[in-house]
Amino acid sequence: MASGGEKARFVAWAGELRAVHERLRDALRVTREAVEADGRTAEGATRELLLFCHGFCAALAAHHRAEDRTLFPAIASEHPELRDTIRKLEQDHSMIAHLLGGLQEAVDHGQSPSELLRHLEGVAAIMESHFGYEERQLLAVLRTLALDAPVEDALGPF
């Protein structure tokens, strides 16, 4: 909440969450395309491919850290009935972090494009399931959430 003479800002949290999810989906799509294109060359992993993979991993991890640190505590405070939902979402974040670690390791060790795609498909499957559940469970609450924080703090710098 705003204090003293500060003015509270209104953030449409439901729209912001959907927008971040779409940007992450786009980043995953671009990363997949880079891996697929790289798989058609004889050179192996290129610097651009490494940047796409590192960038996607960093963006998704930062999004989840921000939710865990700022958004979820605010929701749990206003809606204690959603604490079990929040715990499930945090467990998803942990599972996705593990999968991202596997992808990062595959990238760092110069695995083949087909191996990188296998990792990306695993991340994509869990990510989509997580995003869908999160949106079904939280969008209505986010439409009325009184959280006075920068979007980057609540949803990540993406």
PDB file of C-alpha atoms in Angstrom:
ATOM      1  CA  MET A   1       0.000   0.000   0.000  1.00  0.00           C
ATOM      2  CA  ALA A   2       1.060   3.575  -0.526  1.00  0.00           C
ATOM      3  CA  SER A   3       2.229   5.502   2.499  1.00  0.00           C
ATOM      4  CA  GLY A   4       2.252   9.159   3.484  1.00  0.00           C
ATOM      5  CA  GLY A   5       1.883  11.380   0.443  1.00  0.00           C
ATOM      6  CA  GLU A   6       2.562   8.608  -2.060  1.00  0.00           C
ATOM      7  CA  LYS A   7      -0.131   7.904  -4.575  1.00  0.00           C
ATOM      8  CA  ALA A   8      -1.184   4.270  -5.024  1.00  0.00           C
ATOM      9  CA  ARG A   9      -0.975   3.099  -8.607  1.00  0.00           C
ATOM     10  CA  PHE A  10      -3.534   0.834 -10.194  1.00  0.00           C
ATOM     11  CA  VAL A  11      -2.195  -2.246 -11.923  1.00  0.00           C
ATOM     12  CA  ALA A  12      -4.442  -4.567 -13.898  1.00  0.00           C
ATOM     13  CA  TRP A  13      -2.752  -7.666 -12.470  1.00  0.00           C
ATOM     14  CA  ALA A  14      -4.855 -10.185 -14.407  1.00  0.00           C
ATOM     15  CA  GLY A  15      -3.919  -8.564 -17.720  1.00  0.00           C
ATOM     16  CA  GLU A  16      -0.287  -8.231 -16.688  1.00  0.00           C
ATOM     17  CA  LEU A  17      -0.073 -11.919 -15.750  1.00  0.00           C
ATOM     18  CA  ARG A  18      -1.578 -12.965 -19.083  1.00  0.00           C
ATOM     19  CA  ALA A  19       0.791 -10.646 -20.958  1.00  0.00           C
ATOM     20  CA  VAL A  20       3.848 -12.083 -19.167  1.00  0.00           C
ATOM     21  CA  HIS A  21       2.676 -15.617 -19.911  1.00  0.00           C
ATOM     22  CA  GLU A  22       2.280 -14.725 -23.598  1.00  0.00           C
ATOM     23  CA  ARG A  23       5.766 -13.201 -23.730  1.00  0.00           C
ATOM     24  CA  LEU A  24       7.198 -16.346 -22.135  1.00  0.00           C
ATOM     25  CA  ARG A  25       5.313 -18.529 -24.639  1.00  0.00           C
ATOM     26  CA  ASP A  26       6.755 -16.384 -27.441  1.00  0.00           C
ATOM     27  CA  ALA A  27      10.262 -16.715 -25.972  1.00  0.00           C
ATOM     28  CA  LEU A  28       9.841 -20.491 -25.830  1.00  0.00           C
ATOM     29  CA  ARG A  29       8.635 -20.552 -29.446  1.00  0.00           C
ATOM     30  CA  VAL A  30      11.622 -18.484 -30.619  1.00  0.00           C
ATOM     31  CA  THR A  31      13.972 -20.734 -28.633  1.00  0.00           C
ATOM     32  CA  ARG A  32      12.459 -23.868 -30.187  1.00  0.00           C
ATOM     33  CA  GLU A  33      12.777 -22.340 -33.660  1.00  0.00           C
ATOM     34  CA  ALA A  34      16.443 -21.521 -32.987  1.00  0.00           C
ATOM     35  CA  VAL A  35      17.108 -25.092 -31.829  1.00  0.00           C
ATOM     36  CA  GLU A  36      15.288 -26.560 -34.836  1.00  0.00           C
ATOM     37  CA  ALA A  37      17.179 -24.289 -37.233  1.00  0.00           C
ATOM     38  CA  ASP A  38      20.447 -25.191 -35.529  1.00  0.00           C
ATOM     39  CA  GLY A  39      19.607 -28.879 -35.948  1.00  0.00           C
ATOM     40  CA  ARG A  40      19.609 -28.372 -39.698  1.00  0.00           C
ATOM     41  CA  THR A  41      23.189 -27.060 -39.725  1.00  0.00           C
ATOM     42  CA  ALA A  42      26.361 -29.091 -39.463  1.00  0.00           C
ATOM     43  CA  GLU A  43      27.956 -26.632 -37.023  1.00  0.00           C
ATOM     44  CA  GLY A  44      26.311 -27.720 -33.764  1.00  0.00           C
ATOM     45  CA  ALA A  45      25.179 -25.240 -31.130  1.00  0.00           C
ATOM     46  CA  THR A  46      25.685 -21.635 -32.179  1.00  0.00           C
ATOM     47  CA  ARG A  47      26.126 -18.626 -29.919  1.00  0.00           C
ATOM     48  CA  GLU A  48      22.656 -17.418 -30.853  1.00  0.00           C
ATOM     49  CA  LEU A  49      21.159 -20.720 -29.810  1.00  0.00           C
ATOM     50  CA  LEU A  50      22.961 -20.512 -26.484  1.00  0.00           C
ATOM     51  CA  LEU A  51      21.668 -16.975 -25.970  1.00  0.00           C
ATOM     52  CA  PHE A  52      18.094 -18.031 -26.733  1.00  0.00           C
ATOM     53  CA  CYS A  53      18.266 -20.944 -24.294  1.00  0.00           C
ATOM     54  CA  HIS A  54      19.990 -18.952 -21.554  1.00  0.00           C
ATOM     55  CA  GLY A  55      17.627 -16.019 -22.061  1.00  0.00           C
ATOM     56  CA  PHE A  56      14.484 -18.146 -21.940  1.00  0.00           C
ATOM     57  CA  CYS A  57      15.669 -19.995 -18.805  1.00  0.00           C
ATOM     58  CA  ALA A  58      16.554 -16.736 -17.055  1.00  0.00           C
ATOM     59  CA  ALA A  59      13.251 -15.060 -17.963  1.00  0.00           C
ATOM     60  CA  LEU A  60      11.054 -17.940 -16.805  1.00  0.00           C
ATOM     61  CA  ALA A  61      13.029 -18.384 -13.567  1.00  0.00           C
ATOM     62  CA  ALA A  62      12.859 -14.635 -12.806  1.00  0.00           C
ATOM     63  CA  HIS A  63       9.094 -14.630 -13.400  1.00  0.00           C
ATOM     64  CA  HIS A  64       8.582 -17.449 -10.921  1.00  0.00           C
ATOM     65  CA  ARG A  65      10.911 -15.940  -8.300  1.00  0.00           C
ATOM     66  CA  ALA A  66       8.985 -12.660  -8.494  1.00  0.00           C
ATOM     67  CA  GLU A  67       5.643 -14.414  -8.092  1.00  0.00           C
ATOM     68  CA  ASP A  68       6.933 -16.407  -5.100  1.00  0.00           C
ATOM     69  CA  ARG A  69       8.461 -13.327  -3.449  1.00  0.00           C
ATOM     70  CA  THR A  70       5.788 -10.655  -4.088  1.00  0.00           C
ATOM     71  CA  LEU A  71       2.606 -11.710  -5.879  1.00  0.00           C
ATOM     72  CA  PHE A  72       1.775 -14.937  -4.050  1.00  0.00           C
ATOM     73  CA  PRO A  73       2.226 -13.512  -0.525  1.00  0.00           C
ATOM     74  CA  ALA A  74      -0.100 -10.626  -1.456  1.00  0.00           C
ATOM     75  CA  ILE A  75      -2.738 -13.049  -2.756  1.00  0.00           C
ATOM     76  CA  ALA A  76      -2.426 -15.312   0.307  1.00  0.00           C
ATOM     77  CA  SER A  77      -2.789 -12.296   2.579  1.00  0.00           C
ATOM     78  CA  GLU A  78      -6.022 -11.117   0.947  1.00  0.00           C
ATOM     79  CA  HIS A  79      -7.345 -14.602   0.125  1.00  0.00           C
ATOM     80  CA  PRO A  80      -6.251 -17.158   2.739  1.00  0.00           C
ATOM     81  CA  GLU A  81      -8.574 -19.701   1.112  1.00  0.00           C
ATOM     82  CA  LEU A  82      -6.098 -19.811  -1.807  1.00  0.00           C
ATOM     83  CA  ARG A  83      -3.087 -20.870   0.261  1.00  0.00           C
ATOM     84  CA  ASP A  84      -3.298 -24.494  -0.970  1.00  0.00           C
ATOM     85  CA  THR A  85      -3.470 -23.227  -4.561  1.00  0.00           C
ATOM     86  CA  ILE A  86      -0.443 -21.007  -3.939  1.00  0.00           C
ATOM     87  CA  ARG A  87       1.477 -23.978  -2.495  1.00  0.00           C
ATOM     88  CA  LYS A  88       0.703 -26.027  -5.614  1.00  0.00           C
ATOM     89  CA  LEU A  89       1.875 -23.185  -7.846  1.00  0.00           C
ATOM     90  CA  GLU A  90       5.085 -22.881  -5.829  1.00  0.00           C
ATOM     91  CA  GLN A  91       5.623 -26.632  -6.208  1.00  0.00           C
ATOM     92  CA  ASP A  92       5.180 -26.188  -9.969  1.00  0.00           C
ATOM     93  CA  HIS A  93       7.829 -23.459  -9.853  1.00  0.00           C
ATOM     94  CA  SER A  94      10.209 -25.879  -8.147  1.00  0.00           C
ATOM     95  CA  MET A  95       9.538 -28.576 -10.761  1.00  0.00           C
ATOM     96  CA  ILE A  96      10.020 -26.102 -13.615  1.00  0.00           C
ATOM     97  CA  ALA A  97      13.267 -24.873 -12.023  1.00  0.00           C
ATOM     98  CA  HIS A  98      14.505 -28.474 -11.985  1.00  0.00           C
ATOM     99  CA  LEU A  99      13.603 -28.894 -15.662  1.00  0.00           C
ATOM    100  CA  LEU A 100      15.270 -25.574 -16.525  1.00  0.00           C
ATOM    101  CA  GLY A 101      18.376 -26.800 -14.704  1.00  0.00           C
ATOM    102  CA  GLY A 102      18.395 -29.887 -16.942  1.00  0.00           C
ATOM    103  CA  LEU A 103      17.995 -27.724 -20.033  1.00  0.00           C
ATOM    104  CA  GLN A 104      20.760 -25.389 -18.865  1.00  0.00           C
ATOM    105  CA  GLU A 105      23.060 -28.339 -18.252  1.00  0.00           C
ATOM    106  CA  ALA A 106      22.304 -29.732 -21.724  1.00  0.00           C
ATOM    107  CA  VAL A 107      23.091 -26.327 -23.260  1.00  0.00           C
ATOM    108  CA  ASP A 108      26.285 -25.949 -21.219  1.00  0.00           C
ATOM    109  CA  HIS A 109      27.477 -29.401 -22.297  1.00  0.00           C
ATOM    110  CA  GLY A 110      26.769 -28.802 -25.983  1.00  0.00           C
ATOM    111  CA  GLN A 111      24.078 -31.450 -26.298  1.00  0.00           C
ATOM    112  CA  SER A 112      22.578 -32.079 -29.724  1.00  0.00           C
ATOM    113  CA  PRO A 113      19.632 -30.031 -30.954  1.00  0.00           C
ATOM    114  CA  SER A 114      17.386 -33.092 -30.636  1.00  0.00           C
ATOM    115  CA  GLU A 115      18.397 -33.424 -26.970  1.00  0.00           C
ATOM    116  CA  LEU A 116      17.761 -29.704 -26.384  1.00  0.00           C
ATOM    117  CA  LEU A 117      14.354 -30.025 -28.025  1.00  0.00           C
ATOM    118  CA  ARG A 118      13.550 -32.928 -25.727  1.00  0.00           C
ATOM    119  CA  HIS A 119      14.322 -30.725 -22.722  1.00  0.00           C
ATOM    120  CA  LEU A 120      12.354 -27.810 -24.181  1.00  0.00           C
ATOM    121  CA  GLU A 121       9.325 -30.046 -24.771  1.00  0.00           C
ATOM    122  CA  GLY A 122       9.384 -31.111 -21.123  1.00  0.00           C
ATOM    123  CA  VAL A 123       9.587 -27.516 -19.954  1.00  0.00           C
ATOM    124  CA  ALA A 124       6.835 -26.504 -22.398  1.00  0.00           C
ATOM    125  CA  ALA A 125       4.444 -29.206 -21.210  1.00  0.00           C
ATOM    126  CA  ILE A 126       4.778 -28.327 -17.529  1.00  0.00           C
ATOM    127  CA  MET A 127       4.870 -24.591 -18.241  1.00  0.00           C
ATOM    128  CA  GLU A 128       1.598 -24.708 -20.202  1.00  0.00           C
ATOM    129  CA  SER A 129      -0.115 -26.821 -17.560  1.00  0.00           C
ATOM    130  CA  HIS A 130       1.123 -24.427 -14.867  1.00  0.00           C
ATOM    131  CA  PHE A 131       0.096 -21.281 -16.743  1.00  0.00           C
ATOM    132  CA  GLY A 132      -3.369 -22.687 -17.438  1.00  0.00           C
ATOM    133  CA  TYR A 133      -3.936 -23.689 -13.811  1.00  0.00           C
ATOM    134  CA  GLU A 134      -2.567 -20.383 -12.517  1.00  0.00           C
ATOM    135  CA  GLU A 135      -4.835 -18.372 -14.793  1.00  0.00           C
ATOM    136  CA  ARG A 136      -7.922 -20.485 -13.964  1.00  0.00           C
ATOM    137  CA  GLN A 137      -7.301 -20.165 -10.240  1.00  0.00           C
ATOM    138  CA  LEU A 138      -6.044 -16.596  -9.938  1.00  0.00           C
ATOM    139  CA  LEU A 139      -7.339 -14.318 -12.702  1.00  0.00           C
ATOM    140  CA  ALA A 140     -10.580 -13.456 -10.886  1.00  0.00           C
ATOM    141  CA  VAL A 141      -8.634 -12.640  -7.715  1.00  0.00           C
ATOM    142  CA  LEU A 142      -6.040 -10.648  -9.643  1.00  0.00           C
ATOM    143  CA  ARG A 143      -8.758  -8.406 -11.076  1.00  0.00           C
ATOM    144  CA  THR A 144      -9.323  -6.987  -7.580  1.00  0.00           C
ATOM    145  CA  LEU A 145      -5.911  -7.446  -5.966  1.00  0.00           C
ATOM    146  CA  ALA A 146      -4.736  -4.431  -3.976  1.00  0.00           C
ATOM    147  CA  LEU A 147      -0.996  -4.750  -4.486  1.00  0.00           C
ATOM    148  CA  ASP A 148       0.995  -1.560  -4.771  1.00  0.00           C
ATOM    149  CA  ALA A 149       4.200  -2.876  -6.307  1.00  0.00           C
ATOM    150  CA  PRO A 150       6.000  -2.443  -9.596  1.00  0.00           C
ATOM    151  CA  VAL A 151       4.988  -5.067 -12.147  1.00  0.00           C
ATOM    152  CA  GLU A 152       8.623  -6.219 -12.362  1.00  0.00           C
ATOM    153  CA  ASP A 153       8.649  -6.992  -8.627  1.00  0.00           C
ATOM    154  CA  ALA A 154       5.479  -9.085  -8.817  1.00  0.00           C
ATOM    155  CA  LEU A 155       5.888 -10.763 -12.213  1.00  0.00           C
ATOM    156  CA  GLY A 156       9.551 -10.457 -13.129  1.00  0.00           C
ATOM    157  CA  PRO A 157      11.486  -8.214 -15.489  1.00  0.00           C
ATOM    158  CA  PHE A 158      10.130  -9.892 -18.593  1.00  0.00           C
TER     159      PHE A 158
END
